[in-house]
JSON list of C-alpha atoms in Angstrom, two decimals:
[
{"chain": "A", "resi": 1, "resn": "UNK", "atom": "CA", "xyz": [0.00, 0.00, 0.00]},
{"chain": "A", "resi": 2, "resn": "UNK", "atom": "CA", "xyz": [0.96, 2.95, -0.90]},
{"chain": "A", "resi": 3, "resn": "UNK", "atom": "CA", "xyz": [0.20, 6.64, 0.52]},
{"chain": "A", "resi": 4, "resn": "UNK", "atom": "CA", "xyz": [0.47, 10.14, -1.40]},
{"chain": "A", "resi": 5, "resn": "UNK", "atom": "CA", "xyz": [0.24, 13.11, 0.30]},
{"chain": "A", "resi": 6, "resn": "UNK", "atom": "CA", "xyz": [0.38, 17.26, -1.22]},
{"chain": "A", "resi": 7, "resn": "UNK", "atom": "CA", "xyz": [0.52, 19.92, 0.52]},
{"chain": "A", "resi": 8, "resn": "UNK", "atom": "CA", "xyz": [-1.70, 22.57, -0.45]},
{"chain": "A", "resi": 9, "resn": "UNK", "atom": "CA", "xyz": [0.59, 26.03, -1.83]},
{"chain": "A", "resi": 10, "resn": "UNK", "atom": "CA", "xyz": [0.52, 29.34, 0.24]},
{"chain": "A", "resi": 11, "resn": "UNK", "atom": "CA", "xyz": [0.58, 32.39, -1.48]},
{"chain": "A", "resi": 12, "resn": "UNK", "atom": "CA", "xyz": [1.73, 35.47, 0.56]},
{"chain": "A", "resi": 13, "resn": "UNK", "atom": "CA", "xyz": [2.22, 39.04, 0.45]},
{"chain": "A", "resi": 14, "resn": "UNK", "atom": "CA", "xyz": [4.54, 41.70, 2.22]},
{"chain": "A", "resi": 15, "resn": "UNK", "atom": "CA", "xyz": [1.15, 42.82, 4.54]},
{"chain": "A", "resi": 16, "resn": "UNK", "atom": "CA", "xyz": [-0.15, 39.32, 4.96]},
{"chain": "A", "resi": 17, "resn": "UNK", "atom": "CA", "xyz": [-0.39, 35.30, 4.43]},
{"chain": "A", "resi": 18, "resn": "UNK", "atom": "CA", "xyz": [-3.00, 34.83, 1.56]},
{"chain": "A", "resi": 19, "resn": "UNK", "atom": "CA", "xyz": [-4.28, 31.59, 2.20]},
{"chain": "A", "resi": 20, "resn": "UNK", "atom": "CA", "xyz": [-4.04, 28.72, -1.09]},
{"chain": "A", "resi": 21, "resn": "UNK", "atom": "CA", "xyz": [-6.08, 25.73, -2.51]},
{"chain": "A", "resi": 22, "resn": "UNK", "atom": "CA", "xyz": [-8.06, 23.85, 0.34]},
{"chain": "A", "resi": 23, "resn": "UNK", "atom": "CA", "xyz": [-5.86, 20.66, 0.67]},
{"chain": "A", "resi": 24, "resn": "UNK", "atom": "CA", "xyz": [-9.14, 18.49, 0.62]},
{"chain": "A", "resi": 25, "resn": "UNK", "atom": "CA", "xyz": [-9.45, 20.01, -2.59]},
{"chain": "A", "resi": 26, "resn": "UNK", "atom": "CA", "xyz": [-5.90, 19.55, -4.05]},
{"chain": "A", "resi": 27, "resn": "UNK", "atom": "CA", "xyz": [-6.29, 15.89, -3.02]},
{"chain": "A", "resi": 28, "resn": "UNK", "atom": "CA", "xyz": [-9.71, 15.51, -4.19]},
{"chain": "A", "resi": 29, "resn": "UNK", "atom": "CA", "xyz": [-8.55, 16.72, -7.46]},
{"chain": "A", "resi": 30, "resn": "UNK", "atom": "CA", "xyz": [-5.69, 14.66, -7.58]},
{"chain": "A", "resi": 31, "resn": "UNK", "atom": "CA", "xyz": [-7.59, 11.79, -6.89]},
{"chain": "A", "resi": 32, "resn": "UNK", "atom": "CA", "xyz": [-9.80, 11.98, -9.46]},
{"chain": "A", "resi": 33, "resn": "UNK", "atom": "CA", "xyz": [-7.04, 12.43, -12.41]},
{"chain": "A", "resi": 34, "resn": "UNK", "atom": "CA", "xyz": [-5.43, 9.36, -11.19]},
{"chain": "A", "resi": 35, "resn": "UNK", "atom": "CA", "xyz": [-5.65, 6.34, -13.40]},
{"chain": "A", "resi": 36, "resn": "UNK", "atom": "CA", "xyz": [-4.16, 3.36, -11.61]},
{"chain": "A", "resi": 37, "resn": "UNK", "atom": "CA", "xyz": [-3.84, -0.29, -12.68]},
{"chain": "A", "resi": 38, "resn": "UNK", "atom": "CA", "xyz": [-6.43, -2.94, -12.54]},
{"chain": "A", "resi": 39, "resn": "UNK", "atom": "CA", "xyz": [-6.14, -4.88, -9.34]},
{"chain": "A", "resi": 40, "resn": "UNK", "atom": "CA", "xyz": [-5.77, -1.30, -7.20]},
{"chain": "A", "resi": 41, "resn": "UNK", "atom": "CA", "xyz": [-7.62, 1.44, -5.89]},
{"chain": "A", "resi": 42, "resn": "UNK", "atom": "CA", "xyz": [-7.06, 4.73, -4.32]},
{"chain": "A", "resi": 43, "resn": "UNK", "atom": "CA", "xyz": [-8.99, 6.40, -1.15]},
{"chain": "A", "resi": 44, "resn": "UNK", "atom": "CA", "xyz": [-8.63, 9.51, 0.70]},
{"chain": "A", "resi": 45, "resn": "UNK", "atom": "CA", "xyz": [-7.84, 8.95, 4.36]},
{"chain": "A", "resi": 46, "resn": "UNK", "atom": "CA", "xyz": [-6.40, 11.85, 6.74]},
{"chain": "A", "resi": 47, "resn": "UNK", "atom": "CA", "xyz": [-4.97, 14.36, 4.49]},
{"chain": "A", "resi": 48, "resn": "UNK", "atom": "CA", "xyz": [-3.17, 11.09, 1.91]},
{"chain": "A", "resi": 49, "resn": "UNK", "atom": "CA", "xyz": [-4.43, 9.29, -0.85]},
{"chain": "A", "resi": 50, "resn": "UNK", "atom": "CA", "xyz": [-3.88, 5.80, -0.18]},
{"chain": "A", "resi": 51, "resn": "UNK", "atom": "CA", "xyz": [-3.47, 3.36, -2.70]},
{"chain": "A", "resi": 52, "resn": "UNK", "atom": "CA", "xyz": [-4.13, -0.55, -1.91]},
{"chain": "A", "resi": 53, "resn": "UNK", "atom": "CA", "xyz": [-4.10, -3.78, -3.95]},
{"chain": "A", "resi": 54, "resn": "UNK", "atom": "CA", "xyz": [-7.32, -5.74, -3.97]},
{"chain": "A", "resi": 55, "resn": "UNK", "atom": "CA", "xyz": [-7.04, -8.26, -0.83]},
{"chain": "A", "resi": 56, "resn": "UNK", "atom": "CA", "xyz": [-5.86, -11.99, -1.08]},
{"chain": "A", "resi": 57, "resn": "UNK", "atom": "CA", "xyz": [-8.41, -14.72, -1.10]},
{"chain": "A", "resi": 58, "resn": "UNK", "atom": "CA", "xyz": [-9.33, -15.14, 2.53]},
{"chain": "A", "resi": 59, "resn": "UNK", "atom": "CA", "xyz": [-9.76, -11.51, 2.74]},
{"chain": "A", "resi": 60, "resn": "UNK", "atom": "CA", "xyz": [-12.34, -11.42, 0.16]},
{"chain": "A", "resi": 61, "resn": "UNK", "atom": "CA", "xyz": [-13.67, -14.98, 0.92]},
{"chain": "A", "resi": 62, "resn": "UNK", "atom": "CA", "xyz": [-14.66, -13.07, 4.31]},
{"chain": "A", "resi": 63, "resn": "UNK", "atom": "CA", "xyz": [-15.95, -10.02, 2.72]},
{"chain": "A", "resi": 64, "resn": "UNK", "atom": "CA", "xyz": [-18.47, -11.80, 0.46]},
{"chain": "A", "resi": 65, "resn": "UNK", "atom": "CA", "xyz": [-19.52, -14.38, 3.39]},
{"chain": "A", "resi": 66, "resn": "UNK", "atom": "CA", "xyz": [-20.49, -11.36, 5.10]},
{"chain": "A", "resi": 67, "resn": "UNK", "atom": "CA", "xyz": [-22.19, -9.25, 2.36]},
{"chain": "A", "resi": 68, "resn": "UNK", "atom": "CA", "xyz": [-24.18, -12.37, 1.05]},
{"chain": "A", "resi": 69, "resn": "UNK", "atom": "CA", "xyz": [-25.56, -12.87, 4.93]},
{"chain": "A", "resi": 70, "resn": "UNK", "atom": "CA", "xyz": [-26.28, -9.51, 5.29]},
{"chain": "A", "resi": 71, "resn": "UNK", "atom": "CA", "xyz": [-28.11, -9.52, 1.50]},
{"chain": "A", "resi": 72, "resn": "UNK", "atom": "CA", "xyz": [-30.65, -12.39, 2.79]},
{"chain": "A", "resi": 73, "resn": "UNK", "atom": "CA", "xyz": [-30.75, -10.93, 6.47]},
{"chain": "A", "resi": 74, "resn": "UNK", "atom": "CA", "xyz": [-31.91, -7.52, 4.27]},
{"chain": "A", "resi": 75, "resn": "UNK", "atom": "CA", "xyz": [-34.00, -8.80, 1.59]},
{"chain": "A", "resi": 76, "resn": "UNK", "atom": "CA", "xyz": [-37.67, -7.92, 3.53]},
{"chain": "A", "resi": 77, "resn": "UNK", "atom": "CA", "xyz": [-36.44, -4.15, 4.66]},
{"chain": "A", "resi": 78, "resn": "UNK", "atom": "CA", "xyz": [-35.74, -0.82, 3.17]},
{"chain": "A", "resi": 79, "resn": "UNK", "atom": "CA", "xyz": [-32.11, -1.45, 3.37]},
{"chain": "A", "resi": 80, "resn": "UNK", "atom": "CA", "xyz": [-29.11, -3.20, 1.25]},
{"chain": "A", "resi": 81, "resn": "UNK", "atom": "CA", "xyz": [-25.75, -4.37, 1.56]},
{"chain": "A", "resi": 82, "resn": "UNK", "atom": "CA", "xyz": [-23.20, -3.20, -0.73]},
{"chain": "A", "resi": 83, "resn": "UNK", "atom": "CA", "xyz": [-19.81, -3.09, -1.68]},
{"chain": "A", "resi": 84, "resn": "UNK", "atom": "CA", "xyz": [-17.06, -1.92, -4.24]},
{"chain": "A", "resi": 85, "resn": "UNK", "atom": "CA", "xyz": [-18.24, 1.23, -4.00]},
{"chain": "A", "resi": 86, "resn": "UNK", "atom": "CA", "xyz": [-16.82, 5.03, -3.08]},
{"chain": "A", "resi": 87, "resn": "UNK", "atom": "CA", "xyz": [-18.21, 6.05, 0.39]},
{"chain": "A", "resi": 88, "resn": "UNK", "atom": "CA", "xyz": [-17.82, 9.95, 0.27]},
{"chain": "A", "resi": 89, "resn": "UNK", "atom": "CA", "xyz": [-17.89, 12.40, 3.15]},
{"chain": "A", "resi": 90, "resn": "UNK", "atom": "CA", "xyz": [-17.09, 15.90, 1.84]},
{"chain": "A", "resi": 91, "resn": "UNK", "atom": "CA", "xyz": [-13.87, 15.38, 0.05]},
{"chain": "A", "resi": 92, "resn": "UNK", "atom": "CA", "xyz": [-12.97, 12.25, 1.70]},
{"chain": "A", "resi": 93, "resn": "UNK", "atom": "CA", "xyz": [-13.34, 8.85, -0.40]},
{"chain": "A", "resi": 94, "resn": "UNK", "atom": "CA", "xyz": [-13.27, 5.88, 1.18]},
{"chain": "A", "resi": 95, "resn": "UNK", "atom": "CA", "xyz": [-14.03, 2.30, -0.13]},
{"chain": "A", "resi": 96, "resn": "UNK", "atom": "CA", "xyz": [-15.13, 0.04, 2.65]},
{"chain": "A", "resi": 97, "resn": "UNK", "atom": "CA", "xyz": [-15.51, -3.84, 2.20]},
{"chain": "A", "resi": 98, "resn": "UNK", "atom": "CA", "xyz": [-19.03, -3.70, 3.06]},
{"chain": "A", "resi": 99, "resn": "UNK", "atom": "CA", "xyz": [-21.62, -1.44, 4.01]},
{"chain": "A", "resi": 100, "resn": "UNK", "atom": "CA", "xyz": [-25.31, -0.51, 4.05]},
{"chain": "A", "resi": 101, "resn": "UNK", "atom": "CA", "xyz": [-27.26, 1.88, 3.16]},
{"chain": "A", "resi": 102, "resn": "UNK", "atom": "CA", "xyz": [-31.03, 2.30, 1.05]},
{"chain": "A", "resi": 103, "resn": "UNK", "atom": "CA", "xyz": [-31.79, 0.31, -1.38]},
{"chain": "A", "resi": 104, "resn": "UNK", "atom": "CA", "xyz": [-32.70, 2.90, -3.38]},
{"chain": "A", "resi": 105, "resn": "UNK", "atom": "CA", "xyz": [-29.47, 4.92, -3.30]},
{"chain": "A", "resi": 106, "resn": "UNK", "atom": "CA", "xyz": [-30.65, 7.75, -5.89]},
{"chain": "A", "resi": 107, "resn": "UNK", "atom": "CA", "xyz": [-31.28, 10.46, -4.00]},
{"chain": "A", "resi": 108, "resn": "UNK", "atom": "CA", "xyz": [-28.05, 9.35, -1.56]},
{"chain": "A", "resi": 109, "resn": "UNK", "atom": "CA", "xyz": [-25.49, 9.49, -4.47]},
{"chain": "A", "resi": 110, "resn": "UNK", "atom": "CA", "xyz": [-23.09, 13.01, -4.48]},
{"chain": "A", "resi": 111, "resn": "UNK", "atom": "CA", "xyz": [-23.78, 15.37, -7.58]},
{"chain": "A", "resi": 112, "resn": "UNK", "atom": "CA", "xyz": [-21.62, 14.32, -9.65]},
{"chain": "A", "resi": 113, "resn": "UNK", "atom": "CA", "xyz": [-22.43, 10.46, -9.03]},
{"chain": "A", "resi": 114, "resn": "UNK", "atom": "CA", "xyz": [-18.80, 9.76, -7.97]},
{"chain": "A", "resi": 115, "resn": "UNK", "atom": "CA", "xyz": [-20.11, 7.65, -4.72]},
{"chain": "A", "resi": 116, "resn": "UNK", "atom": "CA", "xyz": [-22.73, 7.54, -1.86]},
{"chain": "A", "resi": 117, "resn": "UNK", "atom": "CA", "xyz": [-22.82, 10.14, 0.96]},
{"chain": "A", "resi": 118, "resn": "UNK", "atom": "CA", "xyz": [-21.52, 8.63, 3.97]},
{"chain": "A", "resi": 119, "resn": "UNK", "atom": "CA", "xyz": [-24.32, 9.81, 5.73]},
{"chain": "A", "resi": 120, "resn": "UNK", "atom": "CA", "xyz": [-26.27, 7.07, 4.26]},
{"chain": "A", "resi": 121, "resn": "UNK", "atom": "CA", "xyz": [-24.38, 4.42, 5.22]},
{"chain": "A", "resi": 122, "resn": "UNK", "atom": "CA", "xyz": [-26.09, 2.92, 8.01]},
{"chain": "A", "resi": 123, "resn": "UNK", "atom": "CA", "xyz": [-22.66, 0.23, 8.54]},
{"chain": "A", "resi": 124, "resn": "UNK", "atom": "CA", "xyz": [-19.53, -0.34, 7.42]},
{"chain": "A", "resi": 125, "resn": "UNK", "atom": "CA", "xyz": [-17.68, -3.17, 7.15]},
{"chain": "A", "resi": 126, "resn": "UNK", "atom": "CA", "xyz": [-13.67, -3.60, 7.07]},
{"chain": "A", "resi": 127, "resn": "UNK", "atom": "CA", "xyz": [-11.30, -6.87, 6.39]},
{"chain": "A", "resi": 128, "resn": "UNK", "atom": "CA", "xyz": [-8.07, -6.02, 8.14]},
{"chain": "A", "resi": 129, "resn": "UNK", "atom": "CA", "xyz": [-5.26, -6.15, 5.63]},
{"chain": "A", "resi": 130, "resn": "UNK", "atom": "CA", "xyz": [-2.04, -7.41, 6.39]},
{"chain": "A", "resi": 131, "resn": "UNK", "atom": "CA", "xyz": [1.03, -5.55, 6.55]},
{"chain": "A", "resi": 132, "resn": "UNK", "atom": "CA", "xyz": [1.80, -2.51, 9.49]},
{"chain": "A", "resi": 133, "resn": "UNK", "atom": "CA", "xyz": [0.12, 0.48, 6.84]},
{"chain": "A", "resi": 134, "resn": "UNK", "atom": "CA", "xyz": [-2.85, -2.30, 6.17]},
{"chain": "A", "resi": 135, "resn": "UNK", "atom": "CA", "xyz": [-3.28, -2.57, 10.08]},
{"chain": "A", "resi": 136, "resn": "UNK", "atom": "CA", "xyz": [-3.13, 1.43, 10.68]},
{"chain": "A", "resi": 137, "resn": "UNK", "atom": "CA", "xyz": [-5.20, 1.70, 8.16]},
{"chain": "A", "resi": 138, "resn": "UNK", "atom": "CA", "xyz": [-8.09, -0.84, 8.98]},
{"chain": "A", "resi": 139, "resn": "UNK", "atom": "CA", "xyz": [-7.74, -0.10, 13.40]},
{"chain": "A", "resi": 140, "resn": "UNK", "atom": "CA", "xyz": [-6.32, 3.42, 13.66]},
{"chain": "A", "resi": 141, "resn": "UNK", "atom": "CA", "xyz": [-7.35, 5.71, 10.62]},
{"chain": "A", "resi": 142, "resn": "UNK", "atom": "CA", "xyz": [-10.47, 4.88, 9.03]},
{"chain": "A", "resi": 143, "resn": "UNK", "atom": "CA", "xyz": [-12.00, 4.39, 12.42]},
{"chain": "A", "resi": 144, "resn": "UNK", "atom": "CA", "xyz": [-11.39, 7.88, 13.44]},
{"chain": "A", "resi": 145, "resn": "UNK", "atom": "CA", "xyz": [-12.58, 8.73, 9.79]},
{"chain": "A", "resi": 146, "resn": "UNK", "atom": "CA", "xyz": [-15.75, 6.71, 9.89]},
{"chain": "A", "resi": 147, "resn": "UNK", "atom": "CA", "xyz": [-16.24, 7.70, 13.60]},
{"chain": "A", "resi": 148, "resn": "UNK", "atom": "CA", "xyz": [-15.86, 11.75, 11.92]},
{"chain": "A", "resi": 149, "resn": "UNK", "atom": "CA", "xyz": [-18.34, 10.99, 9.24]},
{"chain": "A", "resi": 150, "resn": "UNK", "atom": "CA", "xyz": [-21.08, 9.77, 12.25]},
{"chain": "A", "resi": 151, "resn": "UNK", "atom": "CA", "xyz": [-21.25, 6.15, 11.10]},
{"chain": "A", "resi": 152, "resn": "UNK", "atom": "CA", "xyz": [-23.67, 4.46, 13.53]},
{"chain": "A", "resi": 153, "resn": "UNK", "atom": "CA", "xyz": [-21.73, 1.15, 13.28]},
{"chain": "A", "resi": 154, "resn": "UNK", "atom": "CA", "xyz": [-18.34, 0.39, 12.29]},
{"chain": "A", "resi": 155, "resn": "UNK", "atom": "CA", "xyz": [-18.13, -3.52, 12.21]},
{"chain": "A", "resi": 156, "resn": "UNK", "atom": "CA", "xyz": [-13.92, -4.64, 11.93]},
{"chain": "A", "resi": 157, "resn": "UNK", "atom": "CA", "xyz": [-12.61, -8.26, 11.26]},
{"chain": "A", "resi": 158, "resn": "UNK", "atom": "CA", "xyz": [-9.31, -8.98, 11.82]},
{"chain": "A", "resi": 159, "resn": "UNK", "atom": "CA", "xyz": [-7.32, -12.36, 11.15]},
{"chain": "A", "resi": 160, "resn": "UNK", "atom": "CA", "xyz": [-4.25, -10.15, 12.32]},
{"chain": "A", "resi": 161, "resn": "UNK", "atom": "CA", "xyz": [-5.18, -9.81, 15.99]},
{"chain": "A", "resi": 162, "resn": "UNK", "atom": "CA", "xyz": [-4.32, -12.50, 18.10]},
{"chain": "A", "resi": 163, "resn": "UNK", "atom": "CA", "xyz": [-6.40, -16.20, 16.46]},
{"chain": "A", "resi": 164, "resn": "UNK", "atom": "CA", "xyz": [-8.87, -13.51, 14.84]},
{"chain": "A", "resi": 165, "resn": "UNK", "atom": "CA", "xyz": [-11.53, -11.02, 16.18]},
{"chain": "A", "resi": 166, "resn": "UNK", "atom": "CA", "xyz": [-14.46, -9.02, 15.50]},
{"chain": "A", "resi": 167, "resn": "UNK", "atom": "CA", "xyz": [-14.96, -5.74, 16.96]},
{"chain": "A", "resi": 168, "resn": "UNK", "atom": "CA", "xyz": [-18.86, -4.00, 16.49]},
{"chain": "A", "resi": 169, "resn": "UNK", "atom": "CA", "xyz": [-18.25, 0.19, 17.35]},
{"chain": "A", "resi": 170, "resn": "UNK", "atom": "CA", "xyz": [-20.55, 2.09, 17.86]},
{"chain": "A", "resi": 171, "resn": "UNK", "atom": "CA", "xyz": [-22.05, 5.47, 19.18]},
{"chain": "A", "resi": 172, "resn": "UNK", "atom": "CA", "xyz": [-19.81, 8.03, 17.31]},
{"chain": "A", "resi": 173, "resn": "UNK", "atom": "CA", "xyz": [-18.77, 10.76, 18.02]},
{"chain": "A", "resi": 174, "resn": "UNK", "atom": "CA", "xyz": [-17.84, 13.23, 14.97]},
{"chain": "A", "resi": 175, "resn": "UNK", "atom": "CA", "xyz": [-16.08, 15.89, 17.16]},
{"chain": "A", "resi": 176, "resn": "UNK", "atom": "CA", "xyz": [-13.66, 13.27, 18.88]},
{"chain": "A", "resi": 177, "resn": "UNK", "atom": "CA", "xyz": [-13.24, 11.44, 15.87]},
{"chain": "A", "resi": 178, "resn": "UNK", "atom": "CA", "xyz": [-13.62, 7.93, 18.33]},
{"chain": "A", "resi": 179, "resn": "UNK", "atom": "CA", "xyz": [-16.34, 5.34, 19.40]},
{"chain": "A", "resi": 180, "resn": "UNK", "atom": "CA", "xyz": [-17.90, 5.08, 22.53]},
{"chain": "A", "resi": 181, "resn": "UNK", "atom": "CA", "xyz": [-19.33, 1.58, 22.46]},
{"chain": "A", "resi": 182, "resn": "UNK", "atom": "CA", "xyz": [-16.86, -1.47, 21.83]},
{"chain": "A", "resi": 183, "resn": "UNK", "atom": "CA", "xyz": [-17.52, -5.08, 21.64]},
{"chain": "A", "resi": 184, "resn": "UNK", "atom": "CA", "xyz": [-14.89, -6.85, 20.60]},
{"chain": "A", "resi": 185, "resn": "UNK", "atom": "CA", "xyz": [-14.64, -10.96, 20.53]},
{"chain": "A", "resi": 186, "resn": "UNK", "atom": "CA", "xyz": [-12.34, -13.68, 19.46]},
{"chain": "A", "resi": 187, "resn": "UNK", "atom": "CA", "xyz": [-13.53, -15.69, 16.60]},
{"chain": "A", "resi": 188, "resn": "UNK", "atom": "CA", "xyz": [-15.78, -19.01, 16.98]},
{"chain": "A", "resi": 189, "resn": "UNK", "atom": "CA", "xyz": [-17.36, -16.45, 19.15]},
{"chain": "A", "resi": 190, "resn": "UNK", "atom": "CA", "xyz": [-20.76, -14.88, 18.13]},
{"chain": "A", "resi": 191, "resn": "UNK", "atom": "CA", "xyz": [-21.20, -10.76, 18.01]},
{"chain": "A", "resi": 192, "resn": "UNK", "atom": "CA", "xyz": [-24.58, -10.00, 17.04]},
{"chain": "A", "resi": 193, "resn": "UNK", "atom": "CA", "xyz": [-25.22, -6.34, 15.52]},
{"chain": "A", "resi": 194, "resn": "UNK", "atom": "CA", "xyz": [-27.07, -3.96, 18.37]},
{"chain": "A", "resi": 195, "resn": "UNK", "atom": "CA", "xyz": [-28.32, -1.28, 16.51]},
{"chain": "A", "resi": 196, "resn": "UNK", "atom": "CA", "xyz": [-29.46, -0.05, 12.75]},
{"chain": "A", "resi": 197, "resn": "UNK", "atom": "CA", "xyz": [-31.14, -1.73, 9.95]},
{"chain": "A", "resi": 198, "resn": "UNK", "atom": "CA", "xyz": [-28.85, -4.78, 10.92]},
{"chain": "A", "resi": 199, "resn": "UNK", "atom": "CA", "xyz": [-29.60, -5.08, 14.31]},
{"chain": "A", "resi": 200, "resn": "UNK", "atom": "CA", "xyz": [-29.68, -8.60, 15.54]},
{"chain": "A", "resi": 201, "resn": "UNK", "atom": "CA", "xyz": [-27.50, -9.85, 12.53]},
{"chain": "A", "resi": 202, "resn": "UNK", "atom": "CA", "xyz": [-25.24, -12.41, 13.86]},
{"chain": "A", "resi": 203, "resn": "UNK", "atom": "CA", "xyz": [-21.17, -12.75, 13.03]},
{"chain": "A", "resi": 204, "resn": "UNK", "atom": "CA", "xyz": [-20.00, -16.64, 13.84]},
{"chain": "A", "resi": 205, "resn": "UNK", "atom": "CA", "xyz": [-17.34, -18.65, 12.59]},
{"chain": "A", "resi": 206, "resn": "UNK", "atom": "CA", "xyz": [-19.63, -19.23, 9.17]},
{"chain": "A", "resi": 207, "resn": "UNK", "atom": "CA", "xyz": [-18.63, -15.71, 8.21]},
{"chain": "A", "resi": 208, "resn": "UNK", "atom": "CA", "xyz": [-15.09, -15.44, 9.46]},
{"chain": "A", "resi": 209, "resn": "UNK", "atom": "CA", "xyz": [-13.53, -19.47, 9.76]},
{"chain": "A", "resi": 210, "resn": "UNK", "atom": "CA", "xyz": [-11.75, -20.87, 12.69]},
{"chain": "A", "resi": 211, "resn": "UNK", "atom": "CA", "xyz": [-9.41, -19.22, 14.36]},
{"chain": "A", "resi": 212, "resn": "UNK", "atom": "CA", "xyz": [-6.02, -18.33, 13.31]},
{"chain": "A", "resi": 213, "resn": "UNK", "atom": "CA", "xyz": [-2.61, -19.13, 14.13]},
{"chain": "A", "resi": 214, "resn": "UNK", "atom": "CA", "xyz": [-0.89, -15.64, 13.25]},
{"chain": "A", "resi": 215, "resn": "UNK", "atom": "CA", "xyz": [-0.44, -13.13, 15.61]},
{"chain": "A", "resi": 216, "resn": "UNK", "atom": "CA", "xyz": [0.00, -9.49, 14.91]}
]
């Protein structure tokens, strides 16, 4: 993985600073004129652009598990599970492994149709990737960014943390950029979902496998 960062110009003057480009909006920019290879995609995370390679097999094999539960767990309600597409909080861009919002995403879609608001996402899912930027990534920055953007429930799986866990946060708090509520469990232990349009959807050992014999 990969991270790009710019920082934004400053013009000045003998009186006083004038202020340059918004670096949101230099990256934002910049993101968008990128064209990258197939196999890789780009987000904005924390003042970078990060740039990741799709996951390895278990990682995905998880991924789908999970978004094919949550598509039958759905199917009688007003809400969907989704994936593979931009999650966008005002010139942030992230790209979760899972998440749901509407099923009719229309009116939930930015102007220019890049992605859906992130205030329409009701949960997001991540797959912890390996490798010490993967972790940070996955634990560190996008749950302060998801916790920013007021995502009711943040759900993280991680083969990389002792035999496997899955933490469920919730209760957000945009100005501290954290989660209040934390329930986090070892693998071939349920976690059922408290809140939301998922609420009572259950996360066993079907979804993630047995537990592992890394540790991170």
């Amino acid at each position: 993985m990969t991270a790009l960062a710019q920082e934004a110009p400053v013009t000045t003057t003998p009186e006083a600073p004038m202020p340059g480009p918004n670096l949101d909006e230099v990256l934002w920019q910049a993101w968008k004129a990128m064209e990258l290879p197939e196999g890789f995609h780009a987000e904005i995370i924390e003042g970078f652009i990060e740039v990741s390679p799709t996951g390895r097999y278990s990682h995905g094999q998880i991924a789908n598990l999970l978004r094919d539960e949550l598509v039958v767990f759905l199917a009688d309600s007003a809400y969907a599970a989704r994936q593979d597409m931009n999650v966008i909080h005002g010139r942030k861009l992230w790209i979760p492994d899972g998440f749901v919002v509407p099923k009719d995403p229309e009116e939930h879609m930015t102007e220019d149709g890049v992605g859906i608001r992130a205030d329409a996402v009701q949960l997001v899912i991540e797959v912890v990737s390996p490798g010490n930027d993967g972790l940070q990534r996955d634990r560190v920055r996008k749950r302060r960014a998801y916790a920013r953007a007021g995502i009711p429930v943040y759900v993280l799986i991680d083969d990389h943390d002792g035999h496997g866990t899955v933490t469920v946060l919730t209760s957000p708090s945009p100005e501290e950029a954290a989660y209040a509520g934390e329930n986090r469990v070892p693998y071939g232990v349920d976690v059922i979902i408290p809140e939301g349009p998922a609420k009572g959807f259950v996360i066993g050992q079907a979804i993630t496998g047995p537990p592992r014999n890394t540790r991170t």
